[in-house]
Amino acid sequence: MTKLPLYQQTVANLYQDLQTNDQGLNATEVQSRLDKYGQNALTQQKKPSLLQRFIGQFKDLMIIVLLVAALFAGLTGEVVDAVIILLVVVLNAIFGVFQEAKAEEAIDALKEMAAPNATVRRDGQIHTVKSDELVPGDIVLLEAGDVVPADLRLVEVAGLKVEESALTGESVPVEKTNATLSGQDLGIGDRTNLAYMNSNVTYGRATGVVVATGMQTEVGRIAGMLESADETTTPLQANLVQLGKALTVLILIIAAVVFGLGLWRGTANVVDMLLTAISLAVAAIPEGLPAIVTVTLALGTQRMAKRHALVRKLPAVETLGSTDIIASDKTGTLTQNKMTVEQIYQNGKLVPAGDNPVRQDDPLARVMLLSNDTQQLTDGLAGDPTETALVQYQLDRDYPVAQTLKDYPREAEIPFDSERKLMTTVHPLADGQFMIAVKGAPDELLKRVTQVDNAGEVTAMTADQRQAILTTNHDLATKAIRVLAFAYRIVPSVPTTLSSETTEQDLIFAGLVGMIDPERPEVAQAVAEAKGAGIRPVMITGDHRDTAAAIAQRLGIITKDETAHAVLTGAELDDLDDATFQKQVDQYAVYARVAPEHKVRIVNAWQKRGKVVAMTGDGVNDAPALKAADIGIGMGITGTEVAKGASDMVLADDNFATIVVAVEEGRKVFANIQKAIQYLLSANLGEVLTLFMMTMLGWQILAPVHILWINLVTDTLPAIALGVEPLEKNLMAQRPRGRQSNFFSGGVFSGILYQGLLEGLLTLGVYWVAITYPVHANADLAHADALTMAFVTLGLIQLFHAFNSKSIHGSLFTIGIWKNRFFNWAIVIAFVLLGMTILVPGLNGLFHVTALTGLQWGIVIVAAALMVVIVEIVKFCQRRVVK
């Protein structure tokens, strides 16, 4: 026989299954079960050690290619080349480890260490124990302010309300019961006779029996989903792997062809041709690329940290720039997770709360305050979020809250319960009479109302007035506004028997108050900006359909006309198989009443459509989807530790608008890396072409030290500087490039080809001029001059070409030549370092170069400047064609 779900089992059956009773377990049984089930705590994934992180930096294919090149260089006697390559690789690894460790420290600083205690009944006696010592079968006592220490089946309930937003996404506390439920396949939020670990008691008290601890709890189940989830590969990582593979194949082909042709022609021996092949390999490998990517990403993380976005993994910076979908949790992310009074219905009129004056003699204001269990503490208000919202509303309008509570002490009360849906308190008045203050559900309270207070004048309630109140309540409810009704009654004495029949009758209607968990003020603008950037915002929440739809409309995620077909519930999602849902996923912008596994399905469906998905969230229920997404964005302040641990990036200020800033930063990072790659690879292609043609023509070729110096000085410094180029105009107006694009998209590949070809031809042209029209009659000196001029030309061309690379298609003269100070200094330093190899005595011998005459310098500079002129002409023609 199939075992019934916990919420369908009676308390008696559970006591029998768990071998316990209402007096609790004895000490011996507790220890026995603790040995059997383990501590009531979640297992934490072991973090990689510093050494493991360091080794992990060498798994990149480009790094492996560089290590192989360094090995060959060392084996053939080019020790200097090998040392420089290894130095670049090690520094890159150290920088990556440092950045990730720094981000982890920032995340850890946000964590609050909490080991809550639990109140239990054991052997008939009440004890306070550490929550991690609880075992199944323990009897736990709850009251307002407690954190639920384990999963409980509620046995006794007195007005209990539990805030479960971190687990279910529902912003309003859930009213709990001890009744056995009969519904089938109830979602977490609808299992009202269960209380879950890490949720918060906001009102009332209860007794429950522990049914699950540790990893067996609902929170533990989600933690288990996280451990089994696969790590996603970011678009940047995929692009770098793709680039590394392409370069590896290219390098091997070029080196093999040159080595084979050289031996076939008999122009050099095996060792010399091997050195030539290594020169070509060094020329083809962009040694500085890993460092450039790392530095560019790291600088992006620093800029984002100043804007309150903490990045845990460097590639996550760029991933946001390629994002197509931002799937966001509602409660606490799009909304404030704080109930706020928004509408007041009084004297027959509905007005915004901000426009409603609060008078000291106003009966509605008085009942809102008196029929209320909120406690005023030194650090704020404590209690049920709905009740604290009522008091905060009064405080914000300078209503004398403390004095009113002092003048009207509570004489008696009838607590709230879920059956009658009312709460009543009794207070003495100055004239010796008593005021009965009642609040509750409008439909239930109106059954007990016979009169209405209209600006101080009490009259019998008419049918039209009653209908107007009901209509207002319905209209507000359809807008996801939670409505409470308030009434009062003046009596000569406290009823002898306090009951609903004796006390909550013949009431005078005072008004309605509409409350909502309001959207964050900056979110609507952020949603508009995201849409303008071609990104589709999607809301995913555990809240009810109407609430989710209303908030989505207010934020601009959907329009009123789209509500009928753009909102999907978790139950409706369960009816769709994966293939059908994947086809239809673009129809939905709002998902309501969903479970954690639903969120993962939504993320996966978009990913299977080829979309890059970012997921934001703060609750435990968001964690599996945060990990499954291409980039998970956690909330630093309100976020649970499970959510933050599953995220790639954490918002330290919980500000949704920061995501748009991060998207902008991500796009800028990718654009700048793309510029650096176009610059580097076109330069390397020019070098390869130069060496290849020199070999084929039988000319003296540039040595590995020449190529390495150009690559690491005149290439790397400007390329790093391109990584901090300012944001180009209209970058945020472009559509996301998505998963299918790569570093060669958008005209970059064609740019690399023609610009590399141009660099090679200009360099070869200078070499030919130097050989054909030598300054020295001596052949050896003429060749030495030609080699020097080719070396300097290749270096200078790349410095001039760096200016071209400040924009893929834009003109150098419109984007600003001198805006990037770091770039300007990089060019100056690289120019000086290149010149030193020629002009500083001692260095020219090390680099096998000669001093040049003024005419030779003139030829070199003109050839280098031609690079800018020709590329500007090509860009102009491209823009005209596109236009």
Short mmCIF file of C-alpha atoms in Angstrom, two decimals, residues 249-497:
data_model
loop_
_atom_site.label_atom_id
_atom_site.label_comp_id
_atom_site.label_asym_id
_atom_site.label_seq_id
_atom_site.Cartn_x
_atom_site.Cartn_y
_atom_site.Cartn_z
CA VAL A 249 44.89 23.48 -35.76
CA LEU A 250 46.16 26.58 -37.59
CA ILE A 251 49.48 26.55 -35.75
CA LEU A 252 50.09 22.86 -36.40
CA ILE A 253 49.26 23.18 -40.10
CA ILE A 254 51.45 26.27 -40.61
CA ALA A 255 54.39 24.83 -38.67
CA ALA A 256 54.16 21.49 -40.48
CA VAL A 257 53.91 23.10 -43.94
CA VAL A 258 56.86 25.41 -43.38
CA PHE A 259 58.97 22.66 -41.80
CA GLY A 260 58.21 20.27 -44.67
CA LEU A 261 58.77 22.85 -47.44
CA GLY A 262 62.03 23.98 -45.89
CA LEU A 263 63.42 20.46 -45.73
CA TRP A 264 62.15 19.69 -49.25
CA ARG A 265 63.86 22.76 -50.65
CA GLY A 266 67.04 21.96 -48.70
CA THR A 267 67.47 25.57 -47.63
CA ALA A 268 68.21 24.64 -44.00
CA ASN A 269 68.92 21.66 -41.79
CA VAL A 270 66.42 19.98 -39.48
CA VAL A 271 67.33 22.06 -36.38
CA ASP A 272 67.12 25.39 -38.24
CA MET A 273 63.78 24.48 -39.78
CA LEU A 274 62.51 23.39 -36.37
CA LEU A 275 63.48 26.83 -35.00
CA THR A 276 61.69 28.42 -37.96
CA ALA A 277 58.57 26.35 -37.24
CA ILE A 278 58.72 27.42 -33.58
CA SER A 279 59.02 31.06 -34.72
CA LEU A 280 55.87 30.62 -36.73
CA ALA A 281 54.12 28.94 -33.78
CA VAL A 282 55.11 31.81 -31.49
CA ALA A 283 53.91 34.27 -34.13
CA ALA A 284 50.56 32.48 -34.45
CA ILE A 285 49.90 32.17 -30.71
CA PRO A 286 48.54 35.34 -29.10
CA GLU A 287 50.58 34.88 -25.90
CA GLY A 288 48.93 37.82 -24.23
CA LEU A 289 45.34 36.71 -24.92
CA PRO A 290 44.73 34.76 -21.66
CA ALA A 291 46.19 37.64 -19.64
CA ILE A 292 44.18 40.19 -21.64
CA VAL A 293 40.92 38.30 -21.14
CA THR A 294 41.62 37.85 -17.43
CA VAL A 295 42.62 41.47 -16.88
CA THR A 296 39.64 42.77 -18.86
CA LEU A 297 37.25 40.59 -16.87
CA ALA A 298 38.94 41.49 -13.58
CA LEU A 299 38.71 45.20 -14.30
CA GLY A 300 35.06 44.64 -15.16
CA THR A 301 34.50 42.92 -11.80
CA GLN A 302 36.11 45.83 -9.98
CA ARG A 303 33.89 48.34 -11.74
CA MET A 304 30.85 46.18 -10.95
CA ALA A 305 31.89 45.79 -7.31
CA LYS A 306 31.77 49.58 -7.01
CA ARG A 307 28.20 49.32 -8.30
CA HIS A 308 27.34 46.66 -5.68
CA ALA A 309 27.61 43.58 -7.92
CA LEU A 310 30.03 40.97 -6.55
CA VAL A 311 31.25 38.53 -9.19
CA ARG A 312 32.35 35.10 -7.96
CA LYS A 313 33.61 33.77 -11.30
CA LEU A 314 35.37 35.96 -13.86
CA PRO A 315 33.57 34.65 -17.00
CA ALA A 316 30.23 35.61 -15.40
CA VAL A 317 31.00 39.27 -16.13
CA GLU A 318 30.79 38.72 -19.85
CA THR A 319 27.94 36.20 -19.73
CA LEU A 320 25.45 38.90 -18.75
CA GLY A 321 26.41 40.80 -21.88
CA SER A 322 25.15 37.93 -24.04
CA THR A 323 22.00 37.33 -22.02
CA ASP A 324 18.74 36.87 -23.94
CA ILE A 325 16.48 36.06 -20.97
CA ILE A 326 16.46 37.40 -17.41
CA ALA A 327 14.27 35.05 -15.39
CA SER A 328 13.59 36.76 -12.10
CA ASP A 329 12.03 35.67 -8.85
CA LYS A 330 9.31 38.11 -7.77
CA THR A 331 9.33 38.25 -3.99
CA GLY A 332 12.28 40.24 -2.64
CA THR A 333 13.79 40.72 -6.10
CA LEU A 334 11.22 42.57 -8.17
CA THR A 335 9.25 43.49 -5.06
CA GLN A 336 10.34 44.74 -1.64
CA ASN A 337 9.15 41.66 0.32
CA LYS A 338 7.51 44.14 2.68
CA MET A 339 3.76 44.64 2.88
CA THR A 340 2.78 48.28 2.41
CA VAL A 341 -0.56 50.08 2.72
CA GLU A 342 -1.50 51.26 -0.75
CA GLN A 343 -5.25 52.01 -0.85
CA ILE A 344 -7.76 53.26 1.74
CA TYR A 345 -11.55 52.95 1.35
CA GLN A 346 -13.32 55.25 3.79
CA ASN A 347 -16.42 57.42 3.78
CA GLY A 348 -17.51 55.75 0.53
CA LYS A 349 -14.36 56.72 -1.38
CA LEU A 350 -11.25 54.80 -2.47
CA VAL A 351 -8.08 56.92 -2.35
CA PRO A 352 -4.36 56.18 -2.57
CA ALA A 353 -2.88 55.71 0.90
CA GLY A 354 -0.52 58.63 0.42
CA ASP A 355 -3.44 61.01 -0.20
CA ASN A 356 -5.38 59.93 2.88
CA PRO A 357 -4.94 62.17 5.93
CA VAL A 358 -4.79 60.37 9.28
CA ARG A 359 -6.66 62.17 12.05
CA GLN A 360 -6.17 61.30 15.70
CA ASP A 361 -9.92 60.83 16.19
CA ASP A 362 -10.29 58.75 13.02
CA PRO A 363 -11.96 55.43 14.02
CA LEU A 364 -10.30 53.58 11.11
CA ALA A 365 -6.83 54.70 12.20
CA ARG A 366 -7.62 53.74 15.79
CA VAL A 367 -8.90 50.24 14.93
CA MET A 368 -5.90 49.63 12.61
CA LEU A 369 -3.65 50.27 15.59
CA LEU A 370 -5.59 48.63 18.43
CA SER A 371 -6.59 45.35 16.74
CA ASN A 372 -2.95 44.62 16.11
CA ASP A 373 -0.22 42.51 17.77
CA THR A 374 2.79 44.37 16.35
CA GLN A 375 5.59 45.00 18.81
CA GLN A 376 7.71 48.15 18.66
CA LEU A 377 11.37 47.29 19.26
CA THR A 378 14.44 49.52 19.32
CA ASP A 379 15.47 48.27 15.88
CA GLY A 380 12.02 48.43 14.26
CA LEU A 381 8.69 46.65 14.22
CA ALA A 382 8.22 42.94 14.87
CA GLY A 383 5.23 40.80 14.03
CA ASP A 384 3.06 39.71 11.15
CA PRO A 385 4.04 41.68 7.99
CA THR A 386 0.40 42.64 7.38
CA GLU A 387 0.05 44.06 10.89
CA THR A 388 3.42 45.80 10.89
CA ALA A 389 2.43 47.47 7.60
CA LEU A 390 -0.61 49.00 9.33
CA VAL A 391 1.49 50.38 12.19
CA GLN A 392 4.22 51.62 9.83
CA TYR A 393 1.56 53.47 7.85
CA GLN A 394 0.59 55.32 11.05
CA LEU A 395 4.20 56.04 12.02
CA ASP A 396 4.97 57.47 8.59
CA ARG A 397 2.16 59.98 9.11
CA ASP A 398 3.23 61.00 12.62
CA TYR A 399 0.24 59.37 14.25
CA PRO A 400 0.81 59.14 18.05
CA VAL A 401 1.14 55.36 18.08
CA ALA A 402 2.74 54.93 21.51
CA GLN A 403 0.38 57.39 23.18
CA THR A 404 -2.72 55.79 21.62
CA LEU A 405 -1.68 52.31 22.79
CA LYS A 406 -1.12 53.77 26.27
CA ASP A 407 -4.48 55.58 26.33
CA TYR A 408 -6.38 52.51 25.09
CA PRO A 409 -4.84 49.44 26.77
CA ARG A 410 -6.05 46.02 25.70
CA GLU A 411 -8.59 44.68 28.20
CA ALA A 412 -9.51 41.46 26.40
CA GLU A 413 -9.19 39.78 23.01
CA ILE A 414 -10.47 37.07 20.70
CA PRO A 415 -7.41 35.93 18.69
CA PHE A 416 -7.49 35.46 14.94
CA ASP A 417 -8.34 32.02 13.64
CA SER A 418 -8.56 30.72 10.10
CA GLU A 419 -12.21 29.68 10.35
CA ARG A 420 -13.87 33.00 11.21
CA LYS A 421 -10.97 35.09 9.72
CA LEU A 422 -11.35 37.87 12.30
CA MET A 423 -9.37 39.33 15.21
CA THR A 424 -11.02 41.32 17.98
CA THR A 425 -9.66 43.36 20.89
CA VAL A 426 -11.46 45.27 23.69
CA HIS A 427 -10.23 48.64 25.06
CA PRO A 428 -11.53 50.98 27.85
CA LEU A 429 -12.56 54.53 26.90
CA ALA A 430 -12.25 57.69 28.95
CA ASP A 431 -16.06 57.83 29.57
CA GLY A 432 -16.13 54.37 31.17
CA GLN A 433 -17.41 52.58 28.08
CA PHE A 434 -15.44 50.07 25.98
CA MET A 435 -14.44 49.97 22.34
CA ILE A 436 -14.47 46.65 20.51
CA ALA A 437 -11.99 46.83 17.59
CA VAL A 438 -12.34 44.21 14.85
CA LYS A 439 -10.34 43.51 11.70
CA GLY A 440 -10.49 40.67 9.22
CA ALA A 441 -11.56 39.40 5.83
CA PRO A 442 -14.07 41.83 4.25
CA ASP A 443 -16.68 39.20 3.31
CA GLU A 444 -16.66 37.72 6.83
CA LEU A 445 -16.64 41.04 8.64
CA LEU A 446 -19.50 42.49 6.55
CA LYS A 447 -21.74 39.64 7.74
CA ARG A 448 -21.47 41.18 11.21
CA VAL A 449 -21.82 44.87 10.23
CA THR A 450 -25.10 46.76 10.60
CA GLN A 451 -23.92 50.39 10.54
CA VAL A 452 -21.35 52.54 8.81
CA ASP A 453 -19.19 55.43 10.05
CA ASN A 454 -19.20 58.20 7.47
CA ALA A 455 -16.92 61.07 8.56
CA GLY A 456 -18.01 60.62 12.18
CA GLU A 457 -21.72 60.20 11.41
CA VAL A 458 -22.95 56.66 12.17
CA THR A 459 -25.93 55.50 10.12
CA ALA A 460 -27.54 52.18 9.22
CA MET A 461 -25.73 50.45 6.35
CA THR A 462 -27.72 50.35 3.14
CA ALA A 463 -27.67 47.60 0.54
CA ASP A 464 -25.96 49.97 -1.91
CA GLN A 465 -23.21 50.76 0.60
CA ARG A 466 -22.65 47.07 1.28
CA GLN A 467 -22.46 46.32 -2.45
CA ALA A 468 -20.02 49.21 -3.00
CA ILE A 469 -17.73 47.79 -0.31
CA LEU A 470 -17.86 44.30 -1.81
CA THR A 471 -17.22 45.66 -5.31
CA THR A 472 -14.22 47.68 -4.07
CA ASN A 473 -12.85 44.61 -2.31
CA HIS A 474 -13.19 42.54 -5.50
CA ASP A 475 -11.57 45.22 -7.69
CA LEU A 476 -8.59 45.55 -5.35
CA ALA A 477 -8.19 41.78 -5.08
CA THR A 478 -7.97 41.43 -8.87
CA LYS A 479 -5.01 43.84 -8.73
CA ALA A 480 -3.22 41.52 -6.25
CA ILE A 481 -3.94 43.89 -3.37
CA ARG A 482 -4.66 42.17 -0.06
CA VAL A 483 -7.69 43.77 1.58
CA LEU A 484 -8.58 43.93 5.28
CA ALA A 485 -11.84 45.35 6.64
CA PHE A 486 -12.08 47.27 9.92
CA ALA A 487 -15.05 47.84 12.21
CA TYR A 488 -15.79 48.78 15.80
CA ARG A 489 -18.52 48.87 18.39
CA ILE A 490 -18.99 50.86 21.60
CA VAL A 491 -20.39 48.87 24.56
CA PRO A 492 -21.00 49.79 28.21
CA SER A 493 -19.02 46.83 29.55
CA VAL A 494 -16.83 43.94 28.52
CA PRO A 495 -19.02 40.99 27.49
CA THR A 496 -19.11 38.35 30.20
CA THR A 497 -18.46 35.63 27.68
#
